[in-house]
Coordinates of C-alpha atoms in Angstrom, one line a residue:
M7 CA 291.4 99.7 107.0
S8 CA 290.7 103.4 106.2
R9 CA 288.7 104.8 108.7
D10 CA 288.3 108.2 110.7
L11 CA 288.1 107.8 114.5
N12 CA 287.8 110.4 117.3
I13 CA 287.6 109.3 120.9
K14 CA 287.8 111.7 123.7
V15 CA 286.6 110.3 127.0
H16 CA 286.5 113.4 129.3
H17 CA 287.2 112.4 133.0
L18 CA 287.6 108.8 132.7
T19 CA 285.7 106.8 135.6
R20 CA 286.8 104.3 138.5
V21 CA 290.2 106.0 138.6
E22 CA 291.7 108.0 141.2
G23 CA 292.1 111.7 139.7
H24 CA 291.0 113.3 136.7
G25 CA 292.5 112.1 133.1
N26 CA 291.3 112.0 129.5
I27 CA 291.5 109.4 126.7
V28 CA 292.2 110.9 123.3
V29 CA 292.2 109.2 120.1
N30 CA 292.3 110.3 116.8
M31 CA 292.6 108.6 113.6
K32 CA 292.2 110.1 109.8
D33 CA 292.0 107.9 106.6
G34 CA 293.6 104.7 108.7
V35 CA 296.3 106.7 110.0
L36 CA 296.7 106.6 113.6
E37 CA 297.4 110.6 114.5
K38 CA 297.2 110.5 118.3
A39 CA 296.4 108.1 121.2
H40 CA 297.1 108.9 124.6
L41 CA 296.0 109.6 128.5
S42 CA 295.7 113.2 128.8
I43 CA 296.5 114.3 132.6
V44 CA 294.6 117.1 133.4
E45 CA 295.3 117.3 137.1
P46 CA 297.0 120.5 138.4
P47 CA 300.4 120.3 139.6
R48 CA 300.8 119.7 143.3
F49 CA 303.9 121.3 145.5
F50 CA 304.5 118.8 148.1
E51 CA 308.5 119.0 147.6
A52 CA 308.0 122.7 148.2
M53 CA 305.7 122.1 151.2
L54 CA 308.9 120.1 152.6
K55 CA 311.2 123.0 152.3
G56 CA 312.6 124.0 155.9
R57 CA 310.2 121.4 157.6
S58 CA 311.8 119.2 160.5
F59 CA 312.8 115.5 159.8
H60 CA 309.7 114.8 162.6
E61 CA 307.4 116.4 160.0
A62 CA 308.4 115.0 156.5
A63 CA 306.6 111.7 157.0
I64 CA 303.0 113.2 158.3
I65 CA 303.4 115.9 155.4
T66 CA 304.2 113.6 152.6
S67 CA 301.4 111.0 153.5
R68 CA 299.0 113.3 152.5
I69 CA 300.3 113.0 148.6
C70 CA 297.8 110.1 148.5
G71 CA 294.7 108.9 150.5
I72 CA 295.1 105.3 149.3
C73 CA 298.5 105.0 149.5
S74 CA 299.2 107.3 152.5
L75 CA 300.9 104.3 154.5
G76 CA 303.4 103.8 151.4
H77 CA 304.2 107.4 151.3
Q78 CA 304.8 107.7 155.0
L79 CA 307.0 104.5 155.1
T80 CA 309.0 105.5 152.3
S81 CA 309.6 109.1 153.6
L82 CA 310.6 107.6 156.8
V83 CA 313.3 105.2 155.2
T84 CA 314.5 108.2 153.4
T85 CA 315.0 110.2 156.1
E86 CA 316.9 107.4 158.2
D87 CA 319.1 107.1 155.3
A88 CA 319.9 110.9 155.5
L89 CA 320.3 111.0 159.1
G90 CA 322.0 107.6 159.9
L91 CA 319.2 106.5 162.1
E92 CA 319.2 102.5 162.6
I93 CA 315.9 100.6 163.2
S94 CA 315.2 97.6 165.2
E95 CA 314.3 94.2 163.5
Q96 CA 310.7 94.3 165.4
T97 CA 310.3 97.7 163.7
R98 CA 311.1 96.2 160.3
L99 CA 308.7 93.4 160.8
L100 CA 306.0 96.1 162.0
R101 CA 306.7 98.0 158.8
K102 CA 306.2 94.8 156.7
L103 CA 302.9 93.7 158.4
L104 CA 301.7 97.6 157.7
V105 CA 302.4 97.3 153.7
H106 CA 300.8 94.0 153.3
G107 CA 297.7 95.5 155.0
A108 CA 297.9 98.4 152.6
T109 CA 298.7 96.3 149.7
M110 CA 295.6 94.1 150.4
Q111 CA 293.3 97.0 150.8
S112 CA 294.3 98.8 147.6
N113 CA 294.5 95.3 145.6
I114 CA 290.9 94.3 146.8
L115 CA 289.4 98.0 146.2
H116 CA 291.0 98.1 142.4
A117 CA 290.0 94.3 141.6
Y118 CA 286.5 94.2 143.1
F119 CA 285.3 97.8 142.6
L120 CA 287.2 99.4 139.9
A121 CA 287.9 96.6 137.5
A122 CA 285.4 93.9 138.1
P123 CA 282.5 96.2 136.7
D124 CA 284.1 96.0 133.2
L125 CA 284.5 92.1 133.3
L126 CA 280.5 91.5 134.5
G127 CA 279.5 94.6 132.0
A128 CA 278.1 96.8 134.7
G129 CA 279.0 100.6 134.9
S130 CA 280.0 100.6 138.5
V131 CA 280.1 98.3 141.3
F132 CA 276.6 99.7 142.5
P133 CA 274.4 97.5 140.3
L134 CA 276.5 94.4 141.5
I135 CA 275.2 95.2 145.1
A136 CA 272.0 93.7 143.8
T137 CA 273.3 91.0 141.3
H138 CA 276.2 89.8 143.4
K139 CA 275.5 90.8 146.9
D140 CA 277.8 88.2 148.4
V141 CA 280.8 89.2 146.4
V142 CA 280.5 92.7 147.6
L143 CA 280.2 91.7 150.9
R144 CA 283.4 89.6 150.5
A145 CA 285.3 92.6 149.3
L146 CA 284.2 94.6 152.3
R147 CA 285.0 91.9 154.7
M148 CA 288.3 91.8 153.1
K149 CA 289.1 95.7 153.1
R150 CA 287.8 95.8 156.7
V151 CA 290.6 93.5 157.9
A152 CA 293.2 95.0 155.9
N153 CA 292.3 98.5 157.3
D154 CA 292.3 96.8 160.9
I155 CA 296.0 96.1 160.6
G156 CA 296.6 99.7 159.7
D157 CA 294.3 100.6 162.7
I158 CA 296.3 98.4 165.3
V159 CA 299.8 98.7 164.1
S160 CA 299.8 102.5 163.0
G161 CA 297.1 103.9 165.0
R162 CA 294.6 104.5 162.0
A163 CA 294.0 103.0 158.5
V164 CA 294.7 106.4 156.7
H165 CA 297.3 109.0 157.1
P166 CA 299.1 106.9 160.1
I167 CA 300.2 108.4 163.3
T168 CA 302.4 105.7 165.1
P169 CA 305.1 105.3 162.7
V170 CA 307.8 107.9 163.1
P171 CA 311.4 108.1 162.2
G172 CA 313.6 105.5 163.9
G173 CA 310.6 103.2 165.1
F174 CA 307.1 103.4 166.3
T175 CA 305.5 105.6 169.4
R176 CA 303.1 102.5 170.4
I177 CA 303.9 98.9 170.0
P178 CA 300.6 96.8 169.4
E179 CA 299.7 94.4 172.2
K180 CA 300.1 90.6 171.6
A181 CA 296.3 90.0 171.9
E182 CA 295.8 92.9 169.1
L183 CA 298.3 90.9 166.7
L184 CA 296.6 87.6 167.5
E185 CA 293.0 89.0 166.8
I186 CA 294.6 90.0 163.3
K187 CA 296.0 86.7 162.6
R188 CA 292.5 85.0 163.6
K189 CA 290.8 87.3 161.1
L190 CA 293.4 86.6 158.5
L191 CA 292.9 82.8 158.9
E192 CA 289.5 82.8 159.3
E193 CA 288.1 85.3 157.3
T194 CA 290.5 86.8 154.7
L195 CA 292.1 83.6 153.6
P196 CA 289.1 82.1 152.6
D197 CA 287.7 85.1 151.1
G198 CA 290.9 85.5 149.2
L199 CA 290.6 81.9 147.6
E200 CA 287.0 82.8 146.9
T201 CA 288.2 85.4 145.1
V202 CA 290.5 83.8 143.0
K203 CA 287.6 81.5 141.9
T204 CA 285.4 84.6 141.0
M205 CA 288.4 86.0 139.0
Q206 CA 288.9 82.5 137.4
A207 CA 285.1 82.4 136.3
L208 CA 285.6 86.2 134.9
A209 CA 289.3 85.5 132.9
G210 CA 287.2 85.1 129.6
A211 CA 286.2 88.3 129.6
I212 CA 289.9 90.4 130.0
P213 CA 291.0 91.5 126.7
Q214 CA 293.8 89.5 125.1
F215 CA 296.4 92.0 124.0
E216 CA 300.2 91.7 124.6
R217 CA 303.2 94.6 124.1
E218 CA 306.3 93.3 125.7
T219 CA 307.8 96.3 127.4
E220 CA 310.4 96.6 130.2
Y221 CA 309.2 95.8 133.8
I222 CA 310.8 97.7 136.7
S223 CA 310.0 96.9 140.7
L224 CA 312.3 96.3 143.6
K225 CA 314.0 93.1 144.2
N226 CA 315.0 91.3 147.6
A227 CA 317.2 88.2 147.5
D228 CA 315.5 87.2 150.7
E229 CA 311.7 87.5 149.7
Y230 CA 309.1 89.0 147.5
A231 CA 310.2 92.7 147.7
L232 CA 307.6 95.1 148.8
Y233 CA 309.5 96.8 151.5
E234 CA 313.3 97.3 150.9
G235 CA 315.3 96.0 148.1
A236 CA 317.2 97.3 144.7
I237 CA 315.6 98.5 141.9
F238 CA 315.3 95.8 139.5
S239 CA 315.0 96.0 135.5
S240 CA 313.8 93.1 133.4
D241 CA 316.1 94.4 130.7
S242 CA 319.2 95.3 132.5
G243 CA 319.0 93.7 136.1
S244 CA 319.6 95.8 139.5
I245 CA 320.6 99.3 140.2
P246 CA 321.0 100.8 143.7
V247 CA 317.9 102.9 144.9
K248 CA 320.4 106.0 145.2
D249 CA 320.8 105.9 141.6
Y250 CA 316.9 106.1 140.8
L251 CA 317.2 109.0 138.9
D252 CA 319.5 107.3 136.1
V253 CA 316.3 104.9 135.8
T254 CA 313.3 107.3 136.0
N255 CA 314.7 110.1 133.4
E256 CA 311.4 112.2 133.9
F257 CA 310.3 114.1 130.9
V258 CA 307.3 116.6 130.3
V259 CA 305.0 116.0 127.2
D260 CA 302.3 118.4 125.7
H261 CA 299.3 116.4 126.7
S262 CA 300.0 115.8 130.9
T263 CA 300.6 117.7 133.5
S264 CA 302.3 114.7 135.0
K265 CA 306.1 114.0 134.1
H266 CA 306.5 110.8 132.0
A267 CA 309.4 108.2 132.6
R268 CA 312.1 106.0 130.5
Y269 CA 314.8 104.0 131.2
N270 CA 316.1 101.5 129.0
R271 CA 313.2 101.9 126.4
N272 CA 310.8 104.4 125.4
S273 CA 308.5 103.6 128.4
Y274 CA 308.5 101.0 131.3
F275 CA 306.0 99.4 133.6
V276 CA 305.6 99.4 137.4
G277 CA 303.1 97.6 139.6
A278 CA 302.1 94.2 140.5
L279 CA 302.5 92.9 136.9
A280 CA 306.0 94.0 137.2
R281 CA 306.4 92.6 140.6
W282 CA 305.0 89.5 139.4
N283 CA 307.2 89.1 136.4
N284 CA 310.6 90.2 138.2
N285 CA 309.8 88.1 141.4
H286 CA 307.2 85.6 141.2
A287 CA 309.8 82.8 141.8
Q288 CA 309.8 84.2 145.5
L289 CA 306.3 83.8 146.3
G290 CA 304.7 80.9 148.6
E291 CA 302.8 78.1 147.1
E292 CA 299.4 79.3 147.8
A293 CA 299.9 82.6 145.7
L294 CA 301.7 80.5 143.1
A295 CA 298.5 78.2 142.9
A296 CA 296.3 81.3 142.7
A297 CA 298.3 82.6 139.9
E298 CA 298.1 79.3 138.1
A299 CA 294.5 79.0 138.7
M300 CA 294.0 82.4 137.1
G301 CA 296.1 81.9 134.1
L302 CA 298.8 84.2 135.1
K303 CA 302.2 83.0 133.8
P304 CA 305.8 84.2 134.2
N305 CA 306.7 86.8 131.5
C306 CA 303.2 88.2 131.0
Y307 CA 302.9 91.0 128.6
N308 CA 299.2 91.4 129.0
P309 CA 298.4 94.8 131.1
Y310 CA 295.1 93.7 131.6
M311 CA 296.6 90.8 133.5
N312 CA 297.9 93.7 136.0
T313 CA 294.4 93.0 138.1
I314 CA 294.9 89.1 138.4
A315 CA 298.8 90.0 139.7
Q316 CA 297.1 92.1 142.5
V317 CA 294.6 89.1 143.4
V318 CA 298.0 87.0 143.5
E319 CA 299.8 89.9 145.8
V320 CA 296.6 89.7 148.1
V321 CA 296.8 85.9 148.9
H322 CA 300.5 86.2 149.3
C323 CA 300.1 89.5 151.8
V324 CA 297.4 87.3 153.9
V325 CA 300.0 84.2 154.3
D326 CA 303.0 86.3 154.8
S327 CA 301.2 88.6 157.4
V328 CA 300.4 85.4 159.2
R329 CA 304.2 84.4 159.6
I330 CA 305.3 88.1 160.2
I331 CA 302.8 88.0 163.3
D332 CA 304.2 84.3 164.5
T333 CA 307.7 85.9 164.3
L334 CA 306.9 89.0 166.2
I335 CA 305.2 86.9 169.1
A336 CA 308.0 84.0 169.0
N337 CA 310.6 87.1 169.6
G338 CA 308.6 88.8 172.2
L339 CA 307.0 92.4 171.7
K340 CA 309.4 95.0 173.2
N341 CA 308.2 98.2 174.0
E342 CA 311.3 100.0 172.2
K343 CA 311.6 103.8 171.9
P344 CA 311.9 105.3 168.2
N345 CA 315.8 106.0 167.6
Q346 CA 316.0 109.4 166.7
T347 CA 319.3 110.6 167.5
P348 CA 321.1 111.6 164.0
T349 CA 324.4 110.2 163.3
R350 CA 324.9 112.1 160.1
Y351 CA 323.0 115.1 158.2
G352 CA 322.9 115.0 154.2
R353 CA 321.3 113.1 151.4
G354 CA 319.2 110.2 151.9
F355 CA 317.1 107.8 149.3
G356 CA 314.0 105.4 150.1
S357 CA 312.0 103.4 148.0
N358 CA 309.2 100.6 148.7
E359 CA 306.8 99.2 146.4
V360 CA 303.1 100.7 147.0
P361 CA 300.3 99.0 145.5
R362 CA 300.6 101.0 142.1
G363 CA 304.5 100.4 141.7
I364 CA 307.8 101.4 142.8
L365 CA 307.9 105.0 144.6
F366 CA 311.0 107.0 145.3
H367 CA 311.5 109.8 147.9
D368 CA 314.8 111.8 147.9
Y369 CA 315.5 114.2 150.8
T370 CA 318.8 116.4 151.4
Y371 CA 318.7 117.9 155.0
D372 CA 320.8 120.5 156.9
N373 CA 322.7 120.0 159.7
K374 CA 319.7 121.3 161.9
G375 CA 317.7 118.1 160.6
N376 CA 315.5 120.5 158.2
I377 CA 315.2 119.6 154.7
I378 CA 316.8 121.5 152.0
Q379 CA 316.1 119.8 148.9
A380 CA 313.3 117.1 148.1
N381 CA 312.0 115.0 145.2
C382 CA 309.3 112.3 145.2
V383 CA 308.7 110.0 141.9
I384 CA 305.1 108.5 141.7
P385 CA 304.4 105.1 140.3
T386 CA 301.6 106.4 138.1
G387 CA 303.8 109.0 136.5
Q388 CA 306.2 106.3 135.5
N389 CA 303.7 104.5 133.8
L390 CA 302.2 107.0 131.8
A391 CA 304.2 106.8 128.8
N392 CA 303.7 102.8 128.9
I393 CA 300.1 103.4 128.8
D394 CA 300.2 105.9 125.7
N395 CA 302.7 103.1 124.1
D396 CA 300.1 100.6 124.6
M397 CA 297.2 102.6 123.3
L398 CA 299.4 103.3 120.1
K399 CA 299.6 99.4 119.4
L400 CA 296.0 98.5 120.7
V401 CA 293.7 101.0 118.7
P402 CA 294.9 99.5 115.2
E403 CA 294.5 96.0 116.3
I404 CA 290.8 96.5 117.5
I405 CA 290.0 99.0 114.7
N406 CA 287.3 96.9 113.2
K407 CA 285.5 96.9 116.3
S408 CA 282.8 99.6 117.0
K409 CA 283.6 103.1 118.3
E410 CA 281.8 102.0 121.7
E411 CA 283.8 98.7 121.8
I412 CA 287.2 100.5 121.0
T413 CA 286.4 103.1 124.0
L414 CA 285.7 100.5 126.6
N415 CA 288.8 98.7 125.6
L416 CA 290.9 101.7 126.0
E417 CA 288.9 102.3 129.4
M418 CA 289.8 98.9 130.6
L419 CA 293.5 99.6 129.5
V420 CA 293.9 102.5 131.9
R421 CA 292.0 101.2 134.5
A422 CA 294.1 97.8 134.5
Y423 CA 297.0 99.9 135.5
D424 CA 295.1 101.3 138.5
P425 CA 296.5 104.8 138.1
C426 CA 296.6 107.5 140.7
I427 CA 296.6 110.3 139.0
S428 CA 296.0 113.1 141.5
C429 CA 299.3 111.7 143.2
S430 CA 301.4 111.6 140.0
V431 CA 301.3 115.6 139.3
H432 CA 304.8 116.6 140.5
M433 CA 305.5 118.6 136.9
L434 CA 307.4 121.6 138.2
E435 CA 310.9 121.7 139.0
V436 CA 311.0 123.1 142.5
D437 CA 314.2 125.6 143.2
F438 CA 314.4 126.6 146.8
I439 CA 315.2 130.2 146.8
E440 CA 316.4 131.7 150.2

């Protein structure tokens, strides 16, 4: 179809940070379709220069207000790898419980408050307070319990204070964990199953669009990988975390202050849909039943279904949090002191799944335990090239729609990735000069 089309969405709403959607078609030829990132570069790697291993996690948690826990735990894992700090099984379990809480609160935030208004034809969540009050209250209840996990286990829900290199400065009481378990079973699990029904009812509003791409996530032989594992590509299999630079291959494009990434193809997908495609067989029966109810199947190539994969993860995190609490209590809570005596100094690597995808930290320490070099590769930055490639395929497929409909489909596409744009902007190479 011969058509001229110019779309510029200035500062896309319902995403974290600032990004513009730009599309230009002339005489039916698509000349441009991309997400332009306009946030100024951030300098967290430079801020780490010269800082003690006691400070790194506190600084890097400030990269993101939503994923502060994910950055903090990845920073701790990286420091422990660099300095040879072993952690206990209790510390590992408490961290996994924290990851579940953070994943729940972020996935609920995106599904209900950022993505659902599109599926209900609303401009934001605020009109839904009047039309769907019970649903909004349900979302707030679920977020409250998820944040309670952060408050009790890590000292506070945002920018945690008790997780430190080698362990925790405070171990939660048995009664506190039992109260979290009660809320999870009596409130959050029923709310999660109602969420599945809500998304099931809205499934017809999810755009039908597919583009097969490469899916990258952590993979762990023992469990659905959110904390710990090896890098896994749907194209080429596993690769150690220490070789992450061979996967990310960051590069600069003119329309973005955030780097793009590519591995076996010219782009790849990270996040809940990648985790689902790579690791769905390791989910429990409750999460698999939720996926089936919402029409999410293995090898799903529809990026809009990322939101549905997030809801599946909410069910998984609720159920697995109860299992972790039972294990902690059965093992007996121990008032352990953090192991903060380095056994070596050098370079360390860390990777965890944060809600928006696989996150990498990489630090090099001198023999005083101070950072001399750092690198952080953020999930949204890894997704940007894939978003652009989705747009290039999507626009010609919906070109017969009105400009308003095309614009809405593109906005929904970007929002489906749940981008955290401010976090992604680490454009500049930082050379530390003495």
